PDB file of C-alpha atoms in Angstrom:
ATOM      1  CA  UNK N   1       0.000   0.000   0.000  1.00 44.00           C
ATOM      2  CA  UNK N   2       1.435   3.381  -1.026  1.00 44.00           C
ATOM      3  CA  UNK N   3       1.438   6.507   1.101  1.00 45.00           C
ATOM      4  CA  UNK N   4      -1.216   8.097  -1.102  1.00 48.00           C
ATOM      5  CA  UNK N   5      -3.495   4.989  -0.863  1.00 46.00           C
ATOM      6  CA  UNK N   6      -3.047   4.708   2.913  1.00 45.00           C
ATOM      7  CA  UNK N   7      -3.726   8.381   3.462  1.00 45.00           C
ATOM      8  CA  UNK N   8      -7.246   7.945   2.083  1.00 47.00           C
ATOM      9  CA  UNK N   9      -8.187   5.819   5.125  1.00 49.00           C
ATOM     10  CA  UNK N  10      -7.152   8.377   7.773  1.00 46.00           C
ATOM     11  CA  UNK N  11      -8.725  11.656   8.706  1.00 48.00           C
ATOM     12  CA  UNK N  12      -5.560  13.713   9.188  1.00 48.00           C
ATOM     13  CA  UNK N  13      -2.635  13.513   6.839  1.00 54.00           C
ATOM     14  CA  UNK N  14      -0.372  14.986   9.537  1.00 55.00           C
ATOM     15  CA  UNK N  15      -0.925  11.975  11.756  1.00 55.00           C
ATOM     16  CA  UNK N  16       0.095   9.693   8.916  1.00 54.00           C
ATOM     17  CA  UNK N  17       3.176  11.687   8.213  1.00 59.00           C
ATOM     18  CA  UNK N  18       4.131  11.708  11.878  1.00 56.00           C
ATOM     19  CA  UNK N  19       3.543   7.951  12.244  1.00 55.00           C
ATOM     20  CA  UNK N  20       5.484   7.063   9.121  1.00 56.00           C
ATOM     21  CA  UNK N  21       8.388   9.427   9.664  1.00 53.00           C
ATOM     22  CA  UNK N  22      11.667   7.496   9.854  1.00 49.00           C
ATOM     23  CA  UNK N  23      13.005   9.692  12.628  1.00 49.00           C
ATOM     24  CA  UNK N  24      10.318   8.591  15.093  1.00 54.00           C
ATOM     25  CA  UNK N  25      10.855   4.880  14.432  1.00 54.00           C
ATOM     26  CA  UNK N  26       7.171   3.829  14.522  1.00 55.00           C
ATOM     27  CA  UNK N  27       7.067   2.478  10.983  1.00 55.00           C
ATOM     28  CA  UNK N  28      10.066   1.355   9.026  1.00 56.00           C
ATOM     29  CA  UNK N  29       8.372   1.146   5.617  1.00 55.00           C
ATOM     30  CA  UNK N  30       4.874   1.223   4.160  1.00 54.00           C
ATOM     31  CA  UNK N  31       3.368  -2.315   4.041  1.00 58.00           C
ATOM     32  CA  UNK N  32       6.123  -3.869   6.111  1.00 65.00           C
ATOM     33  CA  UNK N  33       4.071  -4.307   9.288  1.00 69.00           C
ATOM     34  CA  UNK N  34       1.385  -6.501   7.730  1.00 75.00           C
ATOM     35  CA  UNK N  35       3.864  -8.859   6.129  1.00 79.00           C
ATOM     36  CA  UNK N  36       5.874  -9.060   9.323  1.00 80.00           C
ATOM     37  CA  UNK N  37       2.731  -9.749  11.329  1.00 79.00           C
ATOM     38  CA  UNK N  38       1.832 -12.675   9.048  1.00 81.00           C
ATOM     39  CA  UNK N  39       5.333 -14.105   9.317  1.00 84.00           C
ATOM     40  CA  UNK N  40       5.522 -13.804  13.104  1.00 82.00           C
ATOM     41  CA  UNK N  41       2.041 -15.315  13.570  1.00 80.00           C
ATOM     42  CA  UNK N  42       3.003 -18.205  11.322  1.00 81.00           C
ATOM     43  CA  UNK N  43       6.281 -18.637  13.194  1.00 84.00           C
ATOM     44  CA  UNK N  44       4.534 -19.144  16.534  1.00 82.00           C
ATOM     45  CA  UNK N  45       1.840 -21.347  14.997  1.00 78.00           C
ATOM     46  CA  UNK N  46      -1.061 -18.888  15.121  1.00 78.00           C
ATOM     47  CA  UNK N  47      -3.669 -18.594  12.373  1.00 78.00           C
ATOM     48  CA  UNK N  48      -3.839 -15.605  10.034  1.00 80.00           C
ATOM     49  CA  UNK N  49      -5.572 -12.490  11.345  1.00 80.00           C
ATOM     50  CA  UNK N  50      -9.140 -11.733  10.390  1.00 80.00           C
ATOM     51  CA  UNK N  51      -9.989  -8.318   8.880  1.00 80.00           C
ATOM     52  CA  UNK N  52     -13.315  -6.532   9.167  1.00 81.00           C
ATOM     53  CA  UNK N  53     -13.731  -3.204   7.353  1.00 79.00           C
ATOM     54  CA  UNK N  54     -16.687  -1.203   8.686  1.00 76.00           C
ATOM     55  CA  UNK N  55     -17.003   2.196   6.956  1.00 73.00           C
ATOM     56  CA  UNK N  56     -13.718   3.964   7.864  1.00 72.00           C
ATOM     57  CA  UNK N  57     -12.743   1.558  10.632  1.00 79.00           C
ATOM     58  CA  UNK N  58     -10.546  -1.424   9.834  1.00 76.00           C
ATOM     59  CA  UNK N  59     -10.763  -4.035  12.551  1.00 81.00           C
ATOM     60  CA  UNK N  60      -8.090  -6.718  12.778  1.00 79.00           C
ATOM     61  CA  UNK N  61      -8.634  -9.802  14.965  1.00 79.00           C
ATOM     62  CA  UNK N  62      -5.630 -11.882  15.941  1.00 77.00           C
ATOM     63  CA  UNK N  63      -6.757 -15.360  16.973  1.00 75.00           C
ATOM     64  CA  UNK N  64      -5.218 -17.134  19.947  1.00 71.00           C
ATOM     65  CA  UNK N  65      -3.392 -20.445  19.818  1.00 66.00           C
ATOM     66  CA  UNK N  66      -6.408 -22.260  21.235  1.00 62.00           C
ATOM     67  CA  UNK N  67      -8.676 -20.939  18.495  1.00 61.00           C
ATOM     68  CA  UNK N  68      -7.549 -23.504  15.937  1.00 59.00           C
ATOM     69  CA  UNK N  69      -7.930 -26.280  18.524  1.00 59.00           C
ATOM     70  CA  UNK N  70     -11.320 -24.895  19.454  1.00 65.00           C
ATOM     71  CA  UNK N  71     -12.190 -24.600  15.764  1.00 66.00           C
ATOM     72  CA  UNK N  72     -11.165 -28.209  15.220  1.00 68.00           C
ATOM     73  CA  UNK N  73     -13.037 -29.251  18.324  1.00 71.00           C
ATOM     74  CA  UNK N  74     -16.041 -27.178  17.270  1.00 75.00           C
ATOM     75  CA  UNK N  75     -15.838 -28.727  13.823  1.00 73.00           C
ATOM     76  CA  UNK N  76     -15.734 -32.180  15.406  1.00 79.00           C
ATOM     77  CA  UNK N  77     -18.597 -31.215  17.695  1.00 85.00           C
ATOM     78  CA  UNK N  78     -20.434 -29.868  14.672  1.00 82.00           C
ATOM     79  CA  UNK N  79     -19.885 -33.157  12.869  1.00 85.00           C
ATOM     80  CA  UNK N  80     -21.017 -35.053  15.936  1.00 86.00           C
ATOM     81  CA  UNK N  81     -24.047 -32.786  16.194  1.00 89.00           C
ATOM     82  CA  UNK N  82     -24.732 -33.335  12.508  1.00 88.00           C
ATOM     83  CA  UNK N  83     -24.473 -37.095  13.083  1.00 89.00           C
ATOM     84  CA  UNK N  84     -26.740 -36.777  16.118  1.00 91.00           C
ATOM     85  CA  UNK N  85     -29.183 -34.684  14.084  1.00 89.00           C
ATOM     86  CA  UNK N  86     -29.088 -37.328  11.349  1.00 90.00           C
ATOM     87  CA  UNK N  87     -29.699 -40.060  13.947  1.00 91.00           C
ATOM     88  CA  UNK N  88     -32.470 -37.979  15.497  1.00 92.00           C
ATOM     89  CA  UNK N  89     -33.988 -37.494  12.073  1.00 90.00           C
ATOM     90  CA  UNK N  90     -33.800 -41.250  11.498  1.00 91.00           C
ATOM     91  CA  UNK N  91     -35.323 -41.865  14.940  1.00 92.00           C
ATOM     92  CA  UNK N  92     -38.041 -39.302  14.249  1.00 90.00           C
ATOM     93  CA  UNK N  93     -38.744 -41.004  10.917  1.00 91.00           C
ATOM     94  CA  UNK N  94     -38.919 -44.358  12.705  1.00 92.00           C
ATOM     95  CA  UNK N  95     -41.126 -42.804  15.386  1.00 93.00           C
ATOM     96  CA  UNK N  96     -43.360 -41.373  12.679  1.00 91.00           C
ATOM     97  CA  UNK N  97     -43.549 -44.831  11.090  1.00 91.00           C
ATOM     98  CA  UNK N  98     -44.262 -46.372  14.508  1.00 93.00           C
ATOM     99  CA  UNK N  99     -46.926 -43.745  15.178  1.00 93.00           C
ATOM    100  CA  UNK N 100     -48.477 -44.540  11.807  1.00 92.00           C
ATOM    101  CA  UNK N 101     -48.419 -48.245  12.640  1.00 93.00           C
ATOM    102  CA  UNK N 102     -49.831 -47.494  16.098  1.00 94.00           C
ATOM    103  CA  UNK N 103     -52.586 -45.441  14.508  1.00 92.00           C
ATOM    104  CA  UNK N 104     -53.344 -48.346  12.169  1.00 92.00           C
ATOM    105  CA  UNK N 105     -53.305 -50.783  15.098  1.00 94.00           C
ATOM    106  CA  UNK N 106     -55.550 -48.463  17.132  1.00 93.00           C
ATOM    107  CA  UNK N 107     -57.943 -48.241  14.194  1.00 93.00           C
ATOM    108  CA  UNK N 108     -57.964 -52.044  13.923  1.00 94.00           C
ATOM    109  CA  UNK N 109     -58.482 -52.332  17.680  1.00 95.00           C
ATOM    110  CA  UNK N 110     -61.352 -49.857  17.451  1.00 93.00           C
ATOM    111  CA  UNK N 111     -62.938 -51.932  14.678  1.00 94.00           C
ATOM    112  CA  UNK N 112     -62.409 -55.112  16.733  1.00 95.00           C
ATOM    113  CA  UNK N 113     -63.959 -53.440  19.786  1.00 94.00           C
ATOM    114  CA  UNK N 114     -66.935 -52.343  17.684  1.00 93.00           C
ATOM    115  CA  UNK N 115     -67.277 -55.877  16.343  1.00 94.00           C
ATOM    116  CA  UNK N 116     -67.007 -57.285  19.867  1.00 95.00           C
ATOM    117  CA  UNK N 117     -69.626 -54.791  21.031  1.00 94.00           C
ATOM    118  CA  UNK N 118     -71.964 -55.887  18.224  1.00 94.00           C
ATOM    119  CA  UNK N 119     -71.302 -59.544  19.076  1.00 95.00           C
ATOM    120  CA  UNK N 120     -71.891 -58.760  22.755  1.00 93.00           C
ATOM    121  CA  UNK N 121     -75.189 -57.048  21.954  1.00 94.00           C
ATOM    122  CA  UNK N 122     -76.177 -59.983  19.769  1.00 94.00           C
ATOM    123  CA  UNK N 123     -75.280 -62.397  22.568  1.00 95.00           C
ATOM    124  CA  UNK N 124     -77.370 -60.307  24.977  1.00 95.00           C
ATOM    125  CA  UNK N 125     -80.332 -60.506  22.612  1.00 95.00           C
ATOM    126  CA  UNK N 126     -79.794 -64.262  22.189  1.00 95.00           C
ATOM    127  CA  UNK N 127     -79.535 -64.619  25.977  1.00 94.00           C
ATOM    128  CA  UNK N 128     -82.755 -62.669  26.459  1.00 94.00           C
ATOM    129  CA  UNK N 129     -84.434 -64.861  23.839  1.00 95.00           C
ATOM    130  CA  UNK N 130     -83.137 -67.986  25.572  1.00 95.00           C
ATOM    131  CA  UNK N 131     -84.505 -66.662  28.860  1.00 95.00           C
ATOM    132  CA  UNK N 132     -87.905 -66.139  27.256  1.00 95.00           C
ATOM    133  CA  UNK N 133     -87.742 -69.645  25.768  1.00 95.00           C
ATOM    134  CA  UNK N 134     -86.679 -71.011  29.154  1.00 94.00           C
ATOM    135  CA  UNK N 135     -89.585 -69.244  30.873  1.00 95.00           C
ATOM    136  CA  UNK N 136     -91.932 -70.618  28.217  1.00 95.00           C
ATOM    137  CA  UNK N 137     -90.520 -74.113  28.747  1.00 96.00           C
ATOM    138  CA  UNK N 138     -91.020 -73.693  32.488  1.00 95.00           C
ATOM    139  CA  UNK N 139     -94.630 -72.715  31.913  1.00 95.00           C
ATOM    140  CA  UNK N 140     -95.070 -75.676  29.556  1.00 95.00           C
ATOM    141  CA  UNK N 141     -93.410 -77.941  32.141  1.00 93.00           C
ATOM    142  CA  UNK N 142     -95.749 -76.625  34.828  1.00 94.00           C
ATOM    143  CA  UNK N 143     -98.701 -77.207  32.540  1.00 95.00           C
ATOM    144  CA  UNK N 144     -97.492 -80.728  31.735  1.00 95.00           C
ATOM    145  CA  UNK N 145     -97.027 -81.383  35.460  1.00 94.00           C
ATOM    146  CA  UNK N 146    -100.592 -80.243  36.100  1.00 94.00           C
ATOM    147  CA  UNK N 147    -101.821 -82.420  33.229  1.00 95.00           C
ATOM    148  CA  UNK N 148     -99.872 -85.391  34.590  1.00 94.00           C
ATOM    149  CA  UNK N 149    -101.299 -84.753  38.053  1.00 94.00           C
ATOM    150  CA  UNK N 150    -104.793 -84.572  36.576  1.00 95.00           C
ATOM    151  CA  UNK N 151    -104.147 -87.740  34.587  1.00 95.00           C
ATOM    152  CA  UNK N 152    -102.933 -89.474  37.757  1.00 94.00           C
ATOM    153  CA  UNK N 153    -106.061 -88.326  39.564  1.00 94.00           C
ATOM    154  CA  UNK N 154    -108.212 -89.548  36.677  1.00 95.00           C
ATOM    155  CA  UNK N 155    -106.354 -92.847  36.655  1.00 93.00           C
ATOM    156  CA  UNK N 156    -106.878 -93.153  40.415  1.00 94.00           C
ATOM    157  CA  UNK N 157    -110.543 -92.339  39.950  1.00 94.00           C
ATOM    158  CA  UNK N 158    -110.778 -94.827  37.107  1.00 95.00           C
ATOM    159  CA  UNK N 159    -109.110 -97.473  39.294  1.00 93.00           C
ATOM    160  CA  UNK N 160    -111.575 -96.714  42.079  1.00 93.00           C
ATOM    161  CA  UNK N 161    -114.440 -96.916  39.602  1.00 94.00           C
ATOM    162  CA  UNK N 162    -112.957-100.148  38.243  1.00 91.00           C
ATOM    163  CA  UNK N 163    -112.808-101.588  41.761  1.00 92.00           C
ATOM    164  CA  UNK N 164    -116.384-100.498  42.358  1.00 92.00           C
ATOM    165  CA  UNK N 165    -117.464-101.974  39.045  1.00 93.00           C
ATOM    166  CA  UNK N 166    -115.650-105.199  39.957  1.00 92.00           C
ATOM    167  CA  UNK N 167    -117.468-105.323  43.280  1.00 91.00           C
ATOM    168  CA  UNK N 168    -120.743-104.590  41.518  1.00 93.00           C
ATOM    169  CA  UNK N 169    -120.007-107.308  38.982  1.00 91.00           C
ATOM    170  CA  UNK N 170    -119.202-109.733  41.780  1.00 92.00           C
ATOM    171  CA  UNK N 171    -122.380-108.698  43.524  1.00 91.00           C
ATOM    172  CA  UNK N 172    -124.308-109.162  40.316  1.00 92.00           C
ATOM    173  CA  UNK N 173    -122.857-112.661  39.932  1.00 91.00           C
ATOM    174  CA  UNK N 174    -123.932-113.532  43.461  1.00 90.00           C
ATOM    175  CA  UNK N 175    -127.293-111.988  42.805  1.00 90.00           C
ATOM    176  CA  UNK N 176    -127.695-114.074  39.682  1.00 88.00           C
ATOM    177  CA  UNK N 177    -126.621-117.212  41.556  1.00 90.00           C
ATOM    178  CA  UNK N 178    -129.002-116.301  44.337  1.00 87.00           C
ATOM    179  CA  UNK N 179    -131.808-115.626  41.938  1.00 89.00           C
ATOM    180  CA  UNK N 180    -131.110-118.862  40.122  1.00 85.00           C
ATOM    181  CA  UNK N 181    -131.144-120.738  43.426  1.00 82.00           C
ATOM    182  CA  UNK N 182    -134.392-119.115  44.475  1.00 84.00           C
ATOM    183  CA  UNK N 183    -135.937-119.954  41.158  1.00 83.00           C
ATOM    184  CA  UNK N 184    -134.671-123.503  41.462  1.00 77.00           C
ATOM    185  CA  UNK N 185    -136.140-123.855  44.931  1.00 74.00           C
ATOM    186  CA  UNK N 186    -139.449-122.460  43.719  1.00 77.00           C
ATOM    187  CA  UNK N 187    -139.483-124.918  40.896  1.00 76.00           C
ATOM    188  CA  UNK N 188    -138.807-127.766  43.286  1.00 70.00           C
ATOM    189  CA  UNK N 189    -141.514-126.521  45.611  1.00 70.00           C
ATOM    190  CA  UNK N 190    -143.938-126.459  42.826  1.00 71.00           C
ATOM    191  CA  UNK N 191    -143.071-130.003  42.007  1.00 67.00           C
ATOM    192  CA  UNK N 192    -143.378-131.141  45.694  1.00 64.00           C
ATOM    193  CA  UNK N 193    -139.762-132.043  45.850  1.00 61.00           C
ATOM    194  CA  UNK N 194    -138.746-129.420  48.404  1.00 59.00           C
ATOM    195  CA  UNK N 195    -140.193-131.395  51.331  1.00 60.00           C
ATOM    196  CA  UNK N 196    -138.253-134.467  50.321  1.00 62.00           C
ATOM    197  CA  UNK N 197    -135.039-132.498  50.148  1.00 63.00           C
ATOM    198  CA  UNK N 198    -135.793-130.980  53.510  1.00 64.00           C
ATOM    199  CA  UNK N 199    -136.258-134.411  55.063  1.00 62.00           C
ATOM    200  CA  UNK N 200    -133.062-135.657  53.531  1.00 60.00           C
ATOM    201  CA  UNK N 201    -131.178-132.741  54.925  1.00 64.00           C
ATOM    202  CA  UNK N 202    -132.606-133.439  58.356  1.00 61.00           C
ATOM    203  CA  UNK N 203    -131.628-137.033  58.174  1.00 63.00           C
ATOM    204  CA  UNK N 204    -128.183-136.032  57.083  1.00 54.00           C
ATOM    205  CA  UNK N 205    -127.799-133.846  60.150  1.00 55.00           C
TER     206      UNK N 205
END
């Protein structure tokens, strides 16, 4: 950089002349300081300075020895973070897939629950119908029991009537025998044979 070019960046030309005057010893030669700074920074293992020109202010930042280590470490951390972000993205994708599968499973479970509810309601209706049928069968059983009881009573009555009829029949037989005997005796009496029989019976005694 020449003296004329450098003087455009300062407000007072006198200051530049005073700073660059050989008698004062501040600056040996125009442009020498920057080159020397680069060489000395390189010699002690420091990175190059960073320049920031803001309007009329030139800002130079000299980085420390730990900056490169920190930069490397930050780069490594950045890479690790990038890897972690990639893993997190993969995990999030897997989680999204799992959530989708869970949603599908929940939908299937909901359909199964609805189906089970319908089956349960159907079973309740069938159970109620079976209860009605059971009650009807109980009523029929009660009716059959009453009919059987009535039939038993009728059978008992018929047996009693049969016994009575048997006694009447037996009585009728005896009555017929008796009537036949009476008629036979009358016939003998008419024929005069009754007295003879009577005498014979007396003699027999």
